[in-house]
PDB file of C-alpha atoms in Angstrom:
ATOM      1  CA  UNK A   1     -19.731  -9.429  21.610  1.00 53.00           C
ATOM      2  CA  UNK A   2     -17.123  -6.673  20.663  1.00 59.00           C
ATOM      3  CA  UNK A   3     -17.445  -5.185  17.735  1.00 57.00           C
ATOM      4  CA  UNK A   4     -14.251  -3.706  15.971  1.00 59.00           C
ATOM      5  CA  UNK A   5     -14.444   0.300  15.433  1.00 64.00           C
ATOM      6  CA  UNK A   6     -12.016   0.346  13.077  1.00 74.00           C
ATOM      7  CA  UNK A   7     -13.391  -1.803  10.541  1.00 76.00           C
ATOM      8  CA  UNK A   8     -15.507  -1.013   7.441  1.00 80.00           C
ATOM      9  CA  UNK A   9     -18.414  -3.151   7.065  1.00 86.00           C
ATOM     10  CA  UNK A  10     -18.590  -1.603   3.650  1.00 89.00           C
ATOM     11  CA  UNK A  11     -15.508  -3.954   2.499  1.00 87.00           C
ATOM     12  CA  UNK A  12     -16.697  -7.075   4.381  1.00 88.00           C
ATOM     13  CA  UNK A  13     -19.732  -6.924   1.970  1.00 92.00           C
ATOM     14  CA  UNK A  14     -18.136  -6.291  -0.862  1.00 91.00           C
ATOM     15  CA  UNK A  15     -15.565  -9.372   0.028  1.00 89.00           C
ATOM     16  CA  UNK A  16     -19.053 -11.252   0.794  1.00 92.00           C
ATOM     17  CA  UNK A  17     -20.732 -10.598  -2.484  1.00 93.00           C
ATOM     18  CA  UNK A  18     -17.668 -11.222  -4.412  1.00 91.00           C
ATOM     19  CA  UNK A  19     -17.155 -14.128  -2.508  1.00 91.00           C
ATOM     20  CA  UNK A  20     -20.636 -15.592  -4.095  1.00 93.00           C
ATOM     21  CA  UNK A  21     -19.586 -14.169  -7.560  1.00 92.00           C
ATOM     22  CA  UNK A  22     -16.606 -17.077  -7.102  1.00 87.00           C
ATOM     23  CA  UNK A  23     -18.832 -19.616  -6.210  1.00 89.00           C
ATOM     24  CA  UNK A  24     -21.170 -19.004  -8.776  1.00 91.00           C
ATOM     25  CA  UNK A  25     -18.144 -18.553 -11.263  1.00 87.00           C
ATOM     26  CA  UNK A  26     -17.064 -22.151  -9.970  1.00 83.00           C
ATOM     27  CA  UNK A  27     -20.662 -23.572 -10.256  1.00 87.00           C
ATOM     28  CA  UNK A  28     -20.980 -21.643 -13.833  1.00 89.00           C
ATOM     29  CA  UNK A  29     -17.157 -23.179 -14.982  1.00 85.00           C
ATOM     30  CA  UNK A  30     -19.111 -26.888 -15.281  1.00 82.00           C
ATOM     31  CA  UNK A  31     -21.769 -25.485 -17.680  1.00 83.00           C
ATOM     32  CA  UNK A  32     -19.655 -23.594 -20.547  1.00 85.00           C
ATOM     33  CA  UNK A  33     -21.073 -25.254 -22.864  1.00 87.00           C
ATOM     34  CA  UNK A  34     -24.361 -22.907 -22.617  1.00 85.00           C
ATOM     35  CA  UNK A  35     -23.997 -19.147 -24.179  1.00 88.00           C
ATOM     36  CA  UNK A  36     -26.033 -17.666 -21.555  1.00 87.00           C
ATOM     37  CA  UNK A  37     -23.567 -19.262 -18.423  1.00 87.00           C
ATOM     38  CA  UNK A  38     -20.235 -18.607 -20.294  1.00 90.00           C
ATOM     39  CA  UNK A  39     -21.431 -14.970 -20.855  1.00 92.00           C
ATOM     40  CA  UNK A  40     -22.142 -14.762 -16.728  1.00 91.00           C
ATOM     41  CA  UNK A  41     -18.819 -16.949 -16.330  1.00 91.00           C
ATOM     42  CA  UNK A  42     -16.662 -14.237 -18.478  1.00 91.00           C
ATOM     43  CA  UNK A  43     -18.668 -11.013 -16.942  1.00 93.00           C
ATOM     44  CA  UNK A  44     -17.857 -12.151 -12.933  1.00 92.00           C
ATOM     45  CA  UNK A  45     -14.204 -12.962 -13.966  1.00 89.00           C
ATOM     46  CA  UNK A  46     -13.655  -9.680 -15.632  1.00 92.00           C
ATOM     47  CA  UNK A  47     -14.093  -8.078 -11.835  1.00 92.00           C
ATOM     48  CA  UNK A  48     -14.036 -10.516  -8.988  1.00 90.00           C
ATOM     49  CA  UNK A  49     -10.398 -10.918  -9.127  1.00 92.00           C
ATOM     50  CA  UNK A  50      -9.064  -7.569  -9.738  1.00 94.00           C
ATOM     51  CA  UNK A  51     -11.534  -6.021  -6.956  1.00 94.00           C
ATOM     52  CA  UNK A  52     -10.666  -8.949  -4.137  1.00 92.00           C
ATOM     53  CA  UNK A  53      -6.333  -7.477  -5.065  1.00 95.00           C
ATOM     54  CA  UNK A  54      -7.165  -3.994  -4.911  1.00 96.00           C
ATOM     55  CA  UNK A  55      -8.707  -4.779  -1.674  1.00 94.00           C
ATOM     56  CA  UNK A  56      -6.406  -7.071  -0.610  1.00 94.00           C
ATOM     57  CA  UNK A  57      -3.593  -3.551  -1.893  1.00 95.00           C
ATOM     58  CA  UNK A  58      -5.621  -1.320   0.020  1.00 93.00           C
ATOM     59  CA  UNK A  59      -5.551  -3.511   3.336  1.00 92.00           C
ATOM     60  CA  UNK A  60      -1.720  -3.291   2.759  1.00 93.00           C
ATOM     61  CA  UNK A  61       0.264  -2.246   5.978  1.00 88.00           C
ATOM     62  CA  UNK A  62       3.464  -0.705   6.424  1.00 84.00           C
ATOM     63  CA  UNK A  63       5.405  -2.239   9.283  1.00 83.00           C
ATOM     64  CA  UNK A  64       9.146  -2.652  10.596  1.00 85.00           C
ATOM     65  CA  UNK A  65      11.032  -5.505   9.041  1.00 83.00           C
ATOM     66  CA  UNK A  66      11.096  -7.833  11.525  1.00 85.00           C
ATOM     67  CA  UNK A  67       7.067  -7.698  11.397  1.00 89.00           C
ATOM     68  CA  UNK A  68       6.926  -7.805   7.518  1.00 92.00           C
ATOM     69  CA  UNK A  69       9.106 -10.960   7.003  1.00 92.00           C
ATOM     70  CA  UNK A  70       7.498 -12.482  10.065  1.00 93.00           C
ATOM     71  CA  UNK A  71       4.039 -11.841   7.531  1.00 93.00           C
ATOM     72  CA  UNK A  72       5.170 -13.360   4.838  1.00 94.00           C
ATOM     73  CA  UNK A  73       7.150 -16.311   6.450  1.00 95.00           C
ATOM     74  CA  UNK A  74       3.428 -17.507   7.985  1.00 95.00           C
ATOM     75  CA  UNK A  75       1.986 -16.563   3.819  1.00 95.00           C
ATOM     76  CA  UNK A  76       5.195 -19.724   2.630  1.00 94.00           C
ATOM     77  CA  UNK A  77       3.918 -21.613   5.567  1.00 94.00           C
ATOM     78  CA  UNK A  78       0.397 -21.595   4.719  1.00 93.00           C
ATOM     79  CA  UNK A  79       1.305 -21.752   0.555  1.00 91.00           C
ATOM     80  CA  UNK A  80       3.352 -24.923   1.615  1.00 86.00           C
ATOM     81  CA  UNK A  81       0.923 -26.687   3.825  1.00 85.00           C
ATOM     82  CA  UNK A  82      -1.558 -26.445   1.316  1.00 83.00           C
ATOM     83  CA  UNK A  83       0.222 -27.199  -1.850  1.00 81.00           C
ATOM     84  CA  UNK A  84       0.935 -30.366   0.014  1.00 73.00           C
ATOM     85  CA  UNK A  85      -2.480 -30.812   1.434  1.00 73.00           C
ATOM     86  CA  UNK A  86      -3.838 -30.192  -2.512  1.00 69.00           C
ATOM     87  CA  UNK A  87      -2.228 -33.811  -3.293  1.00 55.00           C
ATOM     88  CA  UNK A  88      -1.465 -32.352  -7.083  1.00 48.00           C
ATOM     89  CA  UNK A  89      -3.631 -31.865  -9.810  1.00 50.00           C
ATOM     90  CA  UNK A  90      -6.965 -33.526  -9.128  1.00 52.00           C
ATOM     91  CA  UNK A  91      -7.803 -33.237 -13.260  1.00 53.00           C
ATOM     92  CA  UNK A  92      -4.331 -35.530 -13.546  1.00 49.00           C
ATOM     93  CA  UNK A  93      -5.914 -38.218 -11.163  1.00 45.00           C
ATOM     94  CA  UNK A  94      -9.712 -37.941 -12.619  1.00 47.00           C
ATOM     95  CA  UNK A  95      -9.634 -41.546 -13.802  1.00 47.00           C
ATOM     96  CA  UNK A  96      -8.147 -43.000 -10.655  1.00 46.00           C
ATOM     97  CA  UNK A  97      -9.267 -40.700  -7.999  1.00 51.00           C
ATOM     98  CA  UNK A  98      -7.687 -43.192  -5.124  1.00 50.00           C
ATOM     99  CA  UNK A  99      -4.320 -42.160  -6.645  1.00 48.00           C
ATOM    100  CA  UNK A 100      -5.002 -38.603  -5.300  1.00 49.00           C
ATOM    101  CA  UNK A 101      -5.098 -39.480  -2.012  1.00 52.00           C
ATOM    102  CA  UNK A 102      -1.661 -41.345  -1.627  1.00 57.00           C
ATOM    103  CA  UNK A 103       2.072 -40.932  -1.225  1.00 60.00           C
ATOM    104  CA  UNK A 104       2.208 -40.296  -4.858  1.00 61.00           C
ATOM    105  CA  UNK A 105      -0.329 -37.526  -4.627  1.00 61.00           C
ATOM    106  CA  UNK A 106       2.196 -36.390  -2.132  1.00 63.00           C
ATOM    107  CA  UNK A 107       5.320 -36.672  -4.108  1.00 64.00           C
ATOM    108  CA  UNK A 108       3.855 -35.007  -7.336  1.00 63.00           C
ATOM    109  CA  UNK A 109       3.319 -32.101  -5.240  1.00 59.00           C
ATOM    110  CA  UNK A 110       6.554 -32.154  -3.491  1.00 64.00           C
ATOM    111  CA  UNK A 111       7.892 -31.961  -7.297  1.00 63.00           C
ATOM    112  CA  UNK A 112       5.759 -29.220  -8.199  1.00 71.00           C
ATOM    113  CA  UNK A 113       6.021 -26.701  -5.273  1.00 78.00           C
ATOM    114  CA  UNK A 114       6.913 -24.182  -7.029  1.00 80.00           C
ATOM    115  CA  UNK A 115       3.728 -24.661  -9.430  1.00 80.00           C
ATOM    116  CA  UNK A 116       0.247 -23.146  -7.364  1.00 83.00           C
ATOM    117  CA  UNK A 117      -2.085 -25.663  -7.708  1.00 76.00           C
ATOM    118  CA  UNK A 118      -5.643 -24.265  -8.186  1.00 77.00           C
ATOM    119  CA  UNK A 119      -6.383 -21.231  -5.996  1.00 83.00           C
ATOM    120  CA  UNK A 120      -3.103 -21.235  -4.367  1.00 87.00           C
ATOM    121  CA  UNK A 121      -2.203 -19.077  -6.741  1.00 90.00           C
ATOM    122  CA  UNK A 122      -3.336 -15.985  -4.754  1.00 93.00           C
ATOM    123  CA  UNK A 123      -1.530 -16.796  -1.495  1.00 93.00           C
ATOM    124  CA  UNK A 124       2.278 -16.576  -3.577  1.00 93.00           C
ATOM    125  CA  UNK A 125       1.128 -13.919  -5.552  1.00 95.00           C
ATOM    126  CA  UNK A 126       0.291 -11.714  -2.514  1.00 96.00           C
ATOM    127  CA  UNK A 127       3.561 -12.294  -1.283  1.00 95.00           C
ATOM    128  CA  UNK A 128       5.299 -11.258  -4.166  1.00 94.00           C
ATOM    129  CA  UNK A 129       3.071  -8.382  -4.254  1.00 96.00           C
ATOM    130  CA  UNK A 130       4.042  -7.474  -0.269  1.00 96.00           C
ATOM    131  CA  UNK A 131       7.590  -7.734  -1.564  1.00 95.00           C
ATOM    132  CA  UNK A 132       7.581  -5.187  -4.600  1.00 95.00           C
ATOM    133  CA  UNK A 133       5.792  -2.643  -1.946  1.00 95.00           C
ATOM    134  CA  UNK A 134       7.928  -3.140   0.943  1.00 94.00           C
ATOM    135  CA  UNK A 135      10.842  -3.060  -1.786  1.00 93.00           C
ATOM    136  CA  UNK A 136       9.574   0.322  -3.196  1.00 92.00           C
ATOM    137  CA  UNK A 137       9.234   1.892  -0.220  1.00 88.00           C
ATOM    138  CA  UNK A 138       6.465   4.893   1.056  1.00 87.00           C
ATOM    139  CA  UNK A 139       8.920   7.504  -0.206  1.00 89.00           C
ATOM    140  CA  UNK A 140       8.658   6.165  -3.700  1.00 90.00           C
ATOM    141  CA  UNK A 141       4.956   5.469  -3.635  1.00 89.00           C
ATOM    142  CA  UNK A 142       4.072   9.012  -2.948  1.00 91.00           C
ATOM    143  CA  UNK A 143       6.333  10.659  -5.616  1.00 94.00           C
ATOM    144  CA  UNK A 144       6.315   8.190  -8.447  1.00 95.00           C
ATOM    145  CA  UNK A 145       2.812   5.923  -7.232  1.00 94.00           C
ATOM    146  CA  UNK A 146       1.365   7.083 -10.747  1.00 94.00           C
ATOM    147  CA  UNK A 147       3.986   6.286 -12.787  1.00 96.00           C
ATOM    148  CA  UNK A 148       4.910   2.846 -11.362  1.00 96.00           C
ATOM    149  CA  UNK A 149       1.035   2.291 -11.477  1.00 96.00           C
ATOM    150  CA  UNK A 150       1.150   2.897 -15.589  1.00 96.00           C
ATOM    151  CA  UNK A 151       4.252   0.778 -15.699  1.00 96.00           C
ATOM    152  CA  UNK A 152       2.518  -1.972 -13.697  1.00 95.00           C
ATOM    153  CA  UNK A 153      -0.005  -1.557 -15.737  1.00 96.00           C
ATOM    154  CA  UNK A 154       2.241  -1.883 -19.400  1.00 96.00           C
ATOM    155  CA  UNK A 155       4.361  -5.112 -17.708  1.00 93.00           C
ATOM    156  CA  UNK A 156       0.933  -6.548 -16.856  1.00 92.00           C
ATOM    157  CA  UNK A 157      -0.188  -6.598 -20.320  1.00 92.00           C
ATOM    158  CA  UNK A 158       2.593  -7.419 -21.773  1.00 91.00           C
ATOM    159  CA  UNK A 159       2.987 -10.814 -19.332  1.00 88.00           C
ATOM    160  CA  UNK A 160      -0.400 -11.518 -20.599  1.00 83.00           C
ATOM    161  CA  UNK A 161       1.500 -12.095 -24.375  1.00 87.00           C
ATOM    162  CA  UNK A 162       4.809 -13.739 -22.984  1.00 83.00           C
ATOM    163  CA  UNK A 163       4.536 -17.629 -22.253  1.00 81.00           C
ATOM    164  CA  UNK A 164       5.916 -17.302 -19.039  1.00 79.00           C
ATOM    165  CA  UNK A 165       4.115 -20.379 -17.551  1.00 75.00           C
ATOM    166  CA  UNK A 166       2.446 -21.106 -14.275  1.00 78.00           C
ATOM    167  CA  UNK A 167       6.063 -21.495 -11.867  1.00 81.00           C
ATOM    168  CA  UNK A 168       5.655 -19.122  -9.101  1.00 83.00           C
ATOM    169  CA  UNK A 169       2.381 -17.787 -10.424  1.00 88.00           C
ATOM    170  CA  UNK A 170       4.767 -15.103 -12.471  1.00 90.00           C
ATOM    171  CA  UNK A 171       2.013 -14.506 -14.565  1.00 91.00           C
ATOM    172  CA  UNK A 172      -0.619 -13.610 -12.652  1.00 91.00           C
ATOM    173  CA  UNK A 173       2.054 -12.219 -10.142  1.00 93.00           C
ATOM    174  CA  UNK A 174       2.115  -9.197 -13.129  1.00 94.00           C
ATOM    175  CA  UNK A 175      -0.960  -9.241 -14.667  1.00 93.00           C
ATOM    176  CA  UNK A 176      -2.678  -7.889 -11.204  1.00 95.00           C
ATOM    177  CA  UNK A 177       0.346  -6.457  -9.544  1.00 97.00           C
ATOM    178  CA  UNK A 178      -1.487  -2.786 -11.223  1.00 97.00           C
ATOM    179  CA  UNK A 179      -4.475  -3.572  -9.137  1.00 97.00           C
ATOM    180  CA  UNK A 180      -2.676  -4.528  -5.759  1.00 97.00           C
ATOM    181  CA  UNK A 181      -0.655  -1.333  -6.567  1.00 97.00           C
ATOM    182  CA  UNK A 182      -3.682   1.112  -6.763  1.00 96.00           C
ATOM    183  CA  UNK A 183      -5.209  -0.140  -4.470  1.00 95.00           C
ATOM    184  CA  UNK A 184      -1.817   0.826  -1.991  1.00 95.00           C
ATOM    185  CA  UNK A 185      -2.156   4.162  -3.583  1.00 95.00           C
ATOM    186  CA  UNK A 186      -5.888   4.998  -2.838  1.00 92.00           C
ATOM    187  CA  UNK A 187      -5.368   4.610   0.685  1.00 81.00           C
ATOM    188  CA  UNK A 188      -2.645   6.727   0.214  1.00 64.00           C
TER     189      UNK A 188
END
């Protein structure tokens, strides 16, 4: 077996633990009902999410054009497939389950592409985050990183008040951009 020199087994346990911190936080979501699990449920989702961006920031990579796009074409392929595969929202078809599984399933989804279902979410966020970077450039990142990082930050929070709604995860898109961001700028 060849192991990888290059890689940090530090990070790959973080992104394990957090990794259970999600499924717990999923196993945790059906049982809000108790104090005790919606205090556990609130404390993971404070962190897990913002820590899994910054990582995913600080794994960010620099590369010609042709490279980049190539990156985030294969991010829209794998965001499409899956919004497809997702067959819409499964808490629409709780009553009839066997709808979820057909053409109309299908053709909600097709409607609502532009709408992440569950965790797809992540997957166009990232590439809107790759975007803003690319579009920023290294020149800008090292003279004005801290700056853009409190702007980030301000935009973030106010998205958080702004009923923007869930098309093209926008939202979340600026709410963690400041994470994805510092995280760029700590490997910097």
């Amino acid at each position: 077996m060849v192991v990888d020199s290059t890689r940090d087994g530090k990070f790959d346990t973080l992104k394990f633990v957090l990794i259970v911190f999600v499924i717990l936080g999923h196993v945790l979501e059906s049982n809000l009902s108790d104090d005790s699990c919606k205090f556990v449920y609130r404390l993971i989702y404070t962190f897990h999410m913002p820590i899994f961006i910054f990582i995913s920031g600080y794994f960010y990579k620099d590369c010609p054009k042709v490279g980049f796009w190539k990156s985030i074409i294969n991010l829209l392929f794998v965001y499409i497939i899956f919004q497809l595969l997702y067959f819409g929202d499964p808490k629409a078809y709780w009553n009839h389950p066997d709808i979820a599984l057909t053409l109309k399933g299908l053709e909600y989804n097709l409607q609502h592409i532009y709408v992440p279902s569950g965790p797809l979410w992540f997957i166009l966020s990232l590439i809107c985050w790759k975007v803003m970077v690319k579009c920023l450039g290294s020149k800008m990142r090292e003279q004005y990183g801290g700056i853009i990082l409190i702007g980030s930050f301000l935009l973030g929070c106010a998205a958080g008040y702004v009923p923007i709604g869930k098309e093209f995860s926008f939202q979340r898109t600026l709410s963690f951009f400041p994470y994805y961001w510092g995280g760029v700028l700590f490997k910097i």
